[in-house]
Amino acid sequence: MAGNAAIDLTSPPRQEVESVVIRFAGDSGDGIQMTGGRFTDVTALAGNDLATFPDFPAEIRAPAGTTYGVSAFQINFGARNIKTSGDAPDALIALNAAALAVEIRDLKPGGVVIVNTGGLAERNLRKAGLEGNPIEDGTLSNFRVIAIDISKLTLEAVKNSGLNKKDALRCKNLWTLGLVYWMYDRDRQPTIDWLNKRFASHPELAAANVAALNAGHAFGETAELADGITPYTVAPSHFAPGEYRTVHGAEAMAWGLMVGARLAGLDLVFSSYPITPASGVLHALAKLKHFGVTTFQAEDEIAAICAAIGASFAGSLGVTSSSGPGMALKTEALGLAISAELPLVVINSQRAGPSTGMPTKTEQSDLYQAVFGRNGDSPLAVLAARSPSDCFDVVIEAVRIATKYMTPVIVLADTYIANAAEPWLIPNVDELTPFPVEFRTEPEGFHPYLRDERTLGRAWAVPGTPGLEHRIGALEKDYDTGNISYDPANHQRMTDARGAKISGIADDIPLQAVEAGEESGRLCVVGWGSSYGPIARAVGNLREEGHLVSHIHLRHIWPLPRNLVRLLRGFDKILVPEMNTGQLLTLLRAEALVPAEGLSSVTGKPFRISEIEEAIRLRLGG
Amino acid sequence: MAGNAAIDLTSPPRQEVESVVIRFAGDSGDGIQMTGGRFTDVTALAGNDLATFPDFPAEIRAPAGTTYGVSAFQINFGARNIKTSGDAPDALIALNAAALAVEIRDLKPGGVVIVNTGGLAERNLRKAGLEGNPIEDGTLSNFRVIAIDISKLTLEAVKNSGLNKKDALRCKNLWTLGLVYWMYDRDRQPTIDWLNKRFASHPELAAANVAALNAGHAFGETAELADGITPYTVAPSHFAPGEYRTVHGAEAMAWGLMVGARLAGLDLVFSSYPITPASGVLHALAKLKHFGVTTFQAEDEIAAICAAIGASFAGSLGVTSSSGPGMALKTEALGLAISAELPLVVINSQRAGPSTGMPTKTEQSDLYQAVFGRNGDSPLAVLAARSPSDCFDVVIEAVRIATKYMTPVIVLADTYIANAAEPWLIPNVDELTPFPVEFRTEPEGFHPYLRDERTLGRAWAVPGTPGLEHRIGALEKDYDTGNISYDPANHQRMTDARGAKISGIADDIPLQAVEAGEESGRLCVVGWGSSYGPIARAVGNLREEGHLVSHIHLRHIWPLPRNLVRLLRGFDKILVPEMNTGQLLTLLRAEALVPAEGLSSVTGKPFRISEIEEAIRLRLGG
Amino acid sequence: MTVETMEPNLTPKDFASDQEVRWCPGCGDYAILKAVYKTLADIAVPKSDVVFVSGIGCASRFPYHVSSYGFHTIHGRAPSVATGIKLANPDLSVWVVTGDGDGLSIGGNHMLHVLRRNVDLQILLFNNETYGLTKGQYSPTSRVGTVSPSTPMGSVDYPVSPVAFALGSGARFAARSVDTMQRHLPVVLKRAHEHRGASFVEIFQNCIVYNDGAFDDFTEKAVVDDTQIHLEHAKPLIFGKEGEERGIRLKPGVIELEVVRLGEGGIGIKDLLVHDETNRSLAVMLAAMAPPDFPMALGVLYCDPAPGYETLVRDQIEEAKARTPNGDLNALLREGYTWTVG
Amino acid sequence: MTVETMEPNLTPKDFASDQEVRWCPGCGDYAILKAVYKTLADIAVPKSDVVFVSGIGCASRFPYHVSSYGFHTIHGRAPSVATGIKLANPDLSVWVVTGDGDGLSIGGNHMLHVLRRNVDLQILLFNNETYGLTKGQYSPTSRVGTVSPSTPMGSVDYPVSPVAFALGSGARFAARSVDTMQRHLPVVLKRAHEHRGASFVEIFQNCIVYNDGAFDDFTEKAVVDDTQIHLEHAKPLIFGKEGEERGIRLKPGVIELEVVRLGEGGIGIKDLLVHDETNRSLAVMLAAMAPPDFPMALGVLYCDPAPGYETLVRDQIEEAKARTPNGDLNALLREGYTWTVG
Ligand SMILES: Cc1ncc(C[n+]2csc(CCOP(=O)(O)OP(=O)(O)O)c2C)c(N)n1
Ligand SMILES: Cc1ncc(C[n+]2csc(CCOP(=O)(O)OP(=O)(O)O)c2C)c(N)n1
Ligand code: SF4
Ligand code: SF4
Ligand SMILES: [Mg+2]
Ligand SMILES: [Mg+2]
């Protein structure tokens, strides 16, 4: 383990805790996301397992001090295996009145709240819609409160920096971070290094921020904090050996695409139109031109997917990415890719709908659309990622399926996954199994819809190859020549072939594993996507209590693993928690004819562990 | 009964038959669709029940004589209740070699085939891909053949018309029609009147066509036809009293929209982009400007639906119409209409997919898309028409639901329904129940998302109304004010409300009736849309044989009628024939958890009665 | 539909809605909002007859802040929704607010067609040369070399000029102004409102967060005199500080504009081009002018009215009704062959 | 990807595919197909390096009839698919075939952006002023008053001019020809092919079934001399039968073209405008000319090359590789903070 250099031996005795949930909150302009990011880095370096949840406002920069302008960052870290960013925070750091007003509701009773009293002036309170000062009016009486004028202390800490007051005040997030580092026994050095690098061209800013960080830390070491408040230690978690980093979902998707293309032996052409929360993948890949990646910001989502289809036609790996409204626009062209039988990876970072909905909030309500949402009989493969790091593997699997079966594959992620981060055991790319594409080059016997006998994937013959000139399109094709055909029996045959090709993928994917618990029994909780964390933790908690409840988590949404129906039929009850009104539920009921029940949560936020626990208890009969 | 003036008493004795299926076929340039239309009119006037199936090529005007340029028109008519355009024709009229080559496959063994030998020259045969002359090489040995040089006889019949040879030859469809009129005892006069009106400005054309018609008829009266060929009579069918006409699906939809708007008390704004086979509705409405209808040909399907949404926002009834690829493009805007909670009727004349597919062929494969195909939790109502005339009622029902519940409603028709015709007991518009819309005008207590307590439909306040100025959009709205809201609990509440509103429609629609047979039992055949005819006939036939099999046919695809699940659970087996790979099937299995089985036919053609009969027999154990 | 109640003497602030404005502090959108309030008060159309329609983007949040009717639709589709509104009720005063991304990236096709059709709308395109709402990616109006999250090495594609595009699409009214020009902008907006048919107005708007100062080269106080030309119909094309006036003339012998200094080489006002709002070719050439070689042309570049689409559509319906009066649905259903049973 | 095998001396008919052509007998598309075969034979690019991409429509069935690579995509989206093809393999010769509906109705936005971006494509827009494939509805290029199934009383919206739109969108090559002009058309197509960047070619195409004779006013043999002007770079704008030549000049004092008769009132060739392919303003004015007052301008209206988008994209990738050579994925995954356990 690297890091952990300067443990302060003079501090008061620290209380050892197994895991902690901290929520940083403040104004959009307060640098909360950066603060959270720094805390995440040093926490990872401290060897804790962790999960984060950035929760920023819809507005680019809402007027200062408003409740809808509050930006928050939550992190759950611990010595034990961390599965979610946590239900209710153990500690809240509120840099202004609005943050306090909005976020205090979720704090655990008895939790610690660090408040910047410098942000609680009359004017601030009014903007936050507060009638009184929460520190005085009893609002905080259930919590352990550390009320300090962070604004003032920050100004003091950086007074020699030469910064004007506005810029000086900007350092208050670092001051706060210093205090929090002290409370949770984090190493400051990586953050100092980061600041020096980040502000390399503005050394006075770097120095001021470092000064603020140190001052906050020193304050913790020396000040008498309120009663009942002690600093903590959180022991390192038990990780398998290897090299680790923290990774966000968007990054993991970008890297997965690059590695997937490499494993397939293809060039990557990524074509997209910006949309929240999907743009991160575009941004990440645009920075990687030195790896030969081509990124294309199209004029809209239709152009984006069509360019990706064109790239695949021309022999690259065409990939596109979007979120709900943009996915809707790709519908028609997805049909083209299905009919033209070209490989294509489509990443959907789902957000709260319907329509524009709540663009910055998470939901998993595009499963219907992914599986069913096209005109005609239009089967394709659908995969879902369960966590930020899982995106890497799932995207590679998508590339494998797309190229092997000559089909579009939709990958479902969501706002939470795209933005959240977690530690990741970095794979060795050279040890991953390649799945090189073989373009058709032999003219003899060629026609473009010649199918591989086993996969039913068609021949991929790339423009530029002499002798394989051919025409494709979305009119129905003759099975035996690839030419246009309106023949009735042929249409049946081609429809069946397209269907069989996709169902056949089920033979090429792992059988469904049971995540936790027995392979049959009284109750199974079935989930998919980002609800993995809360479901796993809830089931884990109840199993620890001795309840017999199992957890199945799907990566392959379509086709479903071959053994899934059998597994499901082995349980008396099936509970399907989803951040939608019951979409996987419909699929499972139709496929397995099991009386599965849904647990629906559409709040724009991840499930709380407790609501799943409660639903499970209810079904177990208390 | 009108018509039936000139019954020729000198003809040979006529054989009485209960129903007949005739198929006219020839080159695209041969006027086959017009010929079929005329035959349909006089057959309706003769009091027969009937169903037609125009089957034209994908090409606008394919090169003459090619097999893919064959245009066909099938009519089933009879004394009994006619449910489909018929499986195999009893008689085939083939005006050229290609038509004979393509169409002979489907003729009933022993059926009559009238062949124009003038179209069987060496060159014609080659173009049709025939090696020999079918009349000589035994191809027709199983049929009763009337081989006549219709070309020559037509030229003779019109030789005094002054037409040049090319135009004169164009009359051969009328000559043929004359012969067929004789064979089936049809009245020529309405066709003569029609020709005189149609060619009013070219009296020489009218005269020539009438001459050809009469000559063909005279030929039948006087010529010795081949052995075993007699003329027929088909008695009138038993119709309820009233005034009748034949109606095509596209017309019926257009009229239904006009009547629906009238019943709602709204102006109709119909906004669409041309696409096969949906354009007919646009064309029909564009001709009705004198009724105040506004039609708008937009630049694409997205603009079309958005203009319809704008029209609804402004207080008209916004309607849009398309087919598969165009429906796909409307996906995003449908979400807007769902979120904005505006009335909108969307007609989908389905065609064979996926993607471009077979644009002129029928299929019912957009059910998934209609019910599930949007991002987010996006419920709306889905209806399906079962026959051309049913379109009228279904569309009116769609208008009623859309305006009462402030929701988009998708109406599913298909190529077959849009183009086919059948007799229709013309309703008296004044006797239909109006469902007038009440716009909100009262400012007191108003906000745009104020819901009707019973329907949950929101208040419709129209720009131009003083005091009700408001803003709507597709961001999530606060339940209690209609303002933008990102509140977690509110999003759940609004999502639930949108869902409950649509499910609640189930209380406002008829309980599902059983079309034929018992309310429970061994086997129920469940269908929707245009497969009504073949299913009804197949079930009818088997019930006549004494088999206990029931038929349920859905008009309301979503929400499903309240009693449907109960009904379905009353049967041991459920068979769901669909012109897709099993889409209603998925819905029924998920909703009712019944082990329903699909019978899938995706050939671009309607089901044959026999294939459904066979599937039923199989399930009944022979 | 429209109830004609004149609301007495509305002031700009009567057009403010009760919704909190959520643009970034310092955003140019605030200034435009102010100018629109002023315009609305000036033109004195009843609030209830005004509709603001927008797509998605920072600019497109505009309708929430005007106390008229408003529809915040989906990305790029406001022109189509607005067309439907006008078809349903031609009497409404319908304003489309869009951004360079909304109106010219995803929505370019609807923009083309609404302009070509000449639907009577006021179309305000807030050009900030960036996608503000999605955090600063380059847009179709961003200049070559723009560094943004999606173009970290600089953009390589040529931008589109909104007014050139509008003119190429057949627009019959095209104008330009600047967010902060609080005297100029309301005048332009009023002209747009007066013009029957589609009025296209490009408004240069500063995005303080992602593209601050993008238009400083012709909007900074110090340079405006040298870098802006304010067009007025039938007036010579003249600009520049008093005493240092310059003008625009046609380069002798070729179809090309040039800047000339008045008084230099005997050049006088009579040598300059005279602005003719009805000359599309001139408008195209004016639209193409840009600093540093030319001043930016502001004001009404082109205005050549023709009946609006919605009017022609209505007229045709009225004509049809006059030709075939008394639309009886029962008669319609009975047109053609019918027969009676029983 | 591209294998450089020169196929020896291909003749036009070597470019015919084995698929039966399914246009209506007499359709103008046949003639265009013939001209394209000739062009392909002339330019001598290997068949395997040629790709035809189309949308949906009669015109868009084109790729099936060329024995190169071909992709018949979906309605209006060919420019986007073609962009993807060029991004993946800039060495291919990519031709887009589209119709007035496909390219300017549903596909107008992609047309704008592919032109603005200057992707190296040859874009052939077959303008028949109708939607042929869907049976003759009016299109965005149909003239006002067009009677069609969707406009039984005549259309009321103003058409878009394809070349004016292309120029407004920033096209750097715009040309025009006519289906039946079998000597003119291949020359124009060859120019389009030679031009690096997006080449936009409007081809007037007769739809014999739904819009027969739409262009007779300037394509009928009897009138061509009076109604066509064939543009040639650096040559004066002159047309008309020998002995009755007329020319185009700038109307004195205003930015407006006029037709003058040579010899009349002392007007000579020197008074005429000289065609300058690189002058966009001139191109816009030429594009606006139409009978009966003006001849139709045919040939290359505008050509002012700049590097193609796909080239600039590739260059940037190469530059990035040069800056940070040796892209090691394992190193990438380990950038930033990492730590080691065990
Ligand atoms: C279909 C769809 N695609 C993408 C987005 C994401 N999006 C929202 S606004 C926007 C661009 C905004 O740019 P602009 O129109 O210039 O407005 P600005 O924010 O700069 O005012 C994008 C890409 C969306 N909401 N919907
Ligand atoms: C998404 C979609 N909308 C509509 C159609 C129907 N459609 C096919 S071709 C066409 C227009 C063709 O017009 P044009 O591009 O001018 O080609 P032409 O047939 O005249 O050559 C239309 C509307 C379609 N295939 N797909
Ligand atoms: S991001 Fe830019 S355009 Fe958007 S509100 Fe902020 S300053 Fe204005
Ligand atoms: S419909 Fe017109 S454009 Fe289409 S193939 Fe026939 S003649 Fe050509
Ligand atoms: Mg912008
Ligand atoms: Mg066309």
Short mmCIF file of N, CA and C in Angstrom, two decimals, chain B residues 175-225:
data_model
loop_
_atom_site.label_atom_id
_atom_site.label_comp_id
_atom_site.label_asym_id
_atom_site.label_seq_id
_atom_site.Cartn_x
_atom_site.Cartn_y
_atom_site.Cartn_z
N TRP B 175 -62.44 -5.31 -71.32
CA TRP B 175 -62.96 -6.48 -72.04
C TRP B 175 -63.03 -7.67 -71.08
N THR B 176 -61.96 -7.87 -70.40
CA THR B 176 -61.89 -8.98 -69.46
C THR B 176 -62.96 -8.85 -68.38
N LEU B 177 -63.09 -7.62 -67.91
CA LEU B 177 -64.09 -7.39 -66.86
C LEU B 177 -65.49 -7.75 -67.37
N GLY B 178 -65.74 -7.40 -68.64
CA GLY B 178 -67.04 -7.76 -69.22
C GLY B 178 -67.27 -9.26 -69.15
N LEU B 179 -66.24 -10.00 -69.51
CA LEU B 179 -66.37 -11.46 -69.47
C LEU B 179 -66.61 -11.96 -68.04
N VAL B 180 -65.88 -11.38 -67.12
CA VAL B 180 -66.03 -11.81 -65.72
C VAL B 180 -67.42 -11.41 -65.19
N TYR B 181 -67.88 -10.22 -65.59
CA TYR B 181 -69.24 -9.81 -65.21
C TYR B 181 -70.25 -10.85 -65.69
N TRP B 182 -70.03 -11.29 -66.91
CA TRP B 182 -70.97 -12.33 -67.42
C TRP B 182 -70.89 -13.59 -66.55
N MET B 183 -69.65 -13.97 -66.28
CA MET B 183 -69.48 -15.23 -65.53
C MET B 183 -70.13 -15.18 -64.15
N TYR B 184 -70.07 -14.02 -63.53
CA TYR B 184 -70.59 -13.93 -62.16
C TYR B 184 -71.86 -13.10 -62.09
N ASP B 185 -72.44 -12.88 -63.26
CA ASP B 185 -73.78 -12.30 -63.27
C ASP B 185 -73.81 -10.91 -62.63
N ARG B 186 -72.88 -10.05 -63.05
CA ARG B 186 -72.83 -8.70 -62.49
C ARG B 186 -73.47 -7.71 -63.46
N ASP B 187 -73.93 -6.64 -62.92
CA ASP B 187 -74.57 -5.58 -63.70
C ASP B 187 -73.51 -4.64 -64.28
N ARG B 188 -73.58 -4.44 -65.60
CA ARG B 188 -72.58 -3.58 -66.23
C ARG B 188 -72.83 -2.08 -66.03
N GLN B 189 -74.10 -1.72 -65.81
CA GLN B 189 -74.46 -0.31 -65.91
C GLN B 189 -73.63 0.61 -64.99
N PRO B 190 -73.47 0.25 -63.71
CA PRO B 190 -72.71 1.16 -62.83
C PRO B 190 -71.30 1.40 -63.37
N THR B 191 -70.71 0.40 -63.96
CA THR B 191 -69.36 0.57 -64.50
C THR B 191 -69.39 1.48 -65.73
N ILE B 192 -70.43 1.29 -66.55
CA ILE B 192 -70.58 2.17 -67.72
C ILE B 192 -70.73 3.62 -67.26
N ASP B 193 -71.56 3.81 -66.25
CA ASP B 193 -71.74 5.18 -65.71
C ASP B 193 -70.40 5.72 -65.20
N TRP B 194 -69.69 4.88 -64.49
CA TRP B 194 -68.42 5.29 -63.91
C TRP B 194 -67.43 5.69 -65.01
N LEU B 195 -67.38 4.88 -66.08
CA LEU B 195 -66.47 5.17 -67.18
C LEU B 195 -66.82 6.50 -67.84
N ASN B 196 -68.12 6.71 -68.03
CA ASN B 196 -68.53 7.96 -68.68
C ASN B 196 -68.16 9.17 -67.83
N LYS B 197 -68.26 8.99 -66.52
CA LYS B 197 -67.91 10.11 -65.65
C LYS B 197 -66.38 10.30 -65.62
N ARG B 198 -65.68 9.22 -65.45
CA ARG B 198 -64.23 9.28 -65.34
C ARG B 198 -63.58 9.88 -66.59
N PHE B 199 -64.11 9.48 -67.76
CA PHE B 199 -63.52 9.97 -69.00
C PHE B 199 -64.39 11.05 -69.65
N ALA B 200 -65.06 11.82 -68.81
CA ALA B 200 -65.98 12.83 -69.31
C ALA B 200 -65.29 13.75 -70.33
N SER B 201 -64.04 14.09 -70.08
CA SER B 201 -63.38 15.01 -70.99
C SER B 201 -62.75 14.27 -72.19
N HIS B 202 -62.81 12.96 -72.20
CA HIS B 202 -62.29 12.18 -73.34
C HIS B 202 -63.35 11.18 -73.78
N PRO B 203 -64.43 11.64 -74.35
CA PRO B 203 -65.55 10.74 -74.65
C PRO B 203 -65.13 9.54 -75.51
N GLU B 204 -64.07 9.71 -76.32
CA GLU B 204 -63.67 8.59 -77.17
C GLU B 204 -63.11 7.46 -76.33
N LEU B 205 -62.43 7.84 -75.24
CA LEU B 205 -61.91 6.80 -74.34
C LEU B 205 -63.05 6.10 -73.62
N ALA B 206 -64.01 6.89 -73.17
CA ALA B 206 -65.16 6.31 -72.48
C ALA B 206 -65.86 5.32 -73.41
N ALA B 207 -66.10 5.74 -74.62
CA ALA B 207 -66.83 4.88 -75.56
C ALA B 207 -66.06 3.59 -75.80
N ALA B 208 -64.75 3.71 -76.01
CA ALA B 208 -63.96 2.52 -76.29
C ALA B 208 -64.00 1.55 -75.12
N ASN B 209 -63.85 2.09 -73.92
CA ASN B 209 -63.87 1.21 -72.76
C ASN B 209 -65.24 0.53 -72.59
N VAL B 210 -66.29 1.27 -72.83
CA VAL B 210 -67.63 0.68 -72.72
C VAL B 210 -67.79 -0.40 -73.79
N ALA B 211 -67.29 -0.09 -74.98
CA ALA B 211 -67.38 -1.08 -76.06
C ALA B 211 -66.65 -2.35 -75.66
N ALA B 212 -65.47 -2.19 -75.08
CA ALA B 212 -64.70 -3.37 -74.68
C ALA B 212 -65.45 -4.15 -73.61
N LEU B 213 -65.98 -3.44 -72.65
CA LEU B 213 -66.75 -4.10 -71.58
C LEU B 213 -67.89 -4.92 -72.17
N ASN B 214 -68.62 -4.29 -73.05
CA ASN B 214 -69.77 -4.98 -73.65
C ASN B 214 -69.32 -6.16 -74.51
N ALA B 215 -68.21 -5.98 -75.20
CA ALA B 215 -67.73 -7.06 -76.07
C ALA B 215 -67.33 -8.27 -75.24
N GLY B 216 -66.65 -8.02 -74.13
CA GLY B 216 -66.25 -9.12 -73.26
C GLY B 216 -67.48 -9.86 -72.74
N HIS B 217 -68.47 -9.07 -72.36
CA HIS B 217 -69.69 -9.65 -71.85
C HIS B 217 -70.37 -10.49 -72.93
N ALA B 218 -70.44 -9.91 -74.13
CA ALA B 218 -71.08 -10.62 -75.24
C ALA B 218 -70.34 -11.90 -75.56
N PHE B 219 -69.03 -11.84 -75.46
CA PHE B 219 -68.22 -13.03 -75.72
C PHE B 219 -68.66 -14.16 -74.79
N GLY B 220 -68.84 -13.83 -73.54
CA GLY B 220 -69.28 -14.85 -72.59
C GLY B 220 -70.63 -15.41 -72.95
N GLU B 221 -71.51 -14.54 -73.34
CA GLU B 221 -72.86 -14.99 -73.68
C GLU B 221 -72.88 -15.93 -74.87
N THR B 222 -71.99 -15.68 -75.80
CA THR B 222 -72.13 -16.39 -77.08
C THR B 222 -71.08 -17.47 -77.30
N ALA B 223 -69.89 -17.27 -76.79
CA ALA B 223 -68.82 -18.22 -77.12
C ALA B 223 -69.04 -19.54 -76.40
N GLU B 224 -68.50 -20.56 -76.98
CA GLU B 224 -68.47 -21.85 -76.31
C GLU B 224 -67.26 -21.84 -75.39
N LEU B 225 -67.45 -21.84 -74.13
CA LEU B 225 -66.28 -21.85 -73.25
C LEU B 225 -65.81 -23.29 -73.07
#
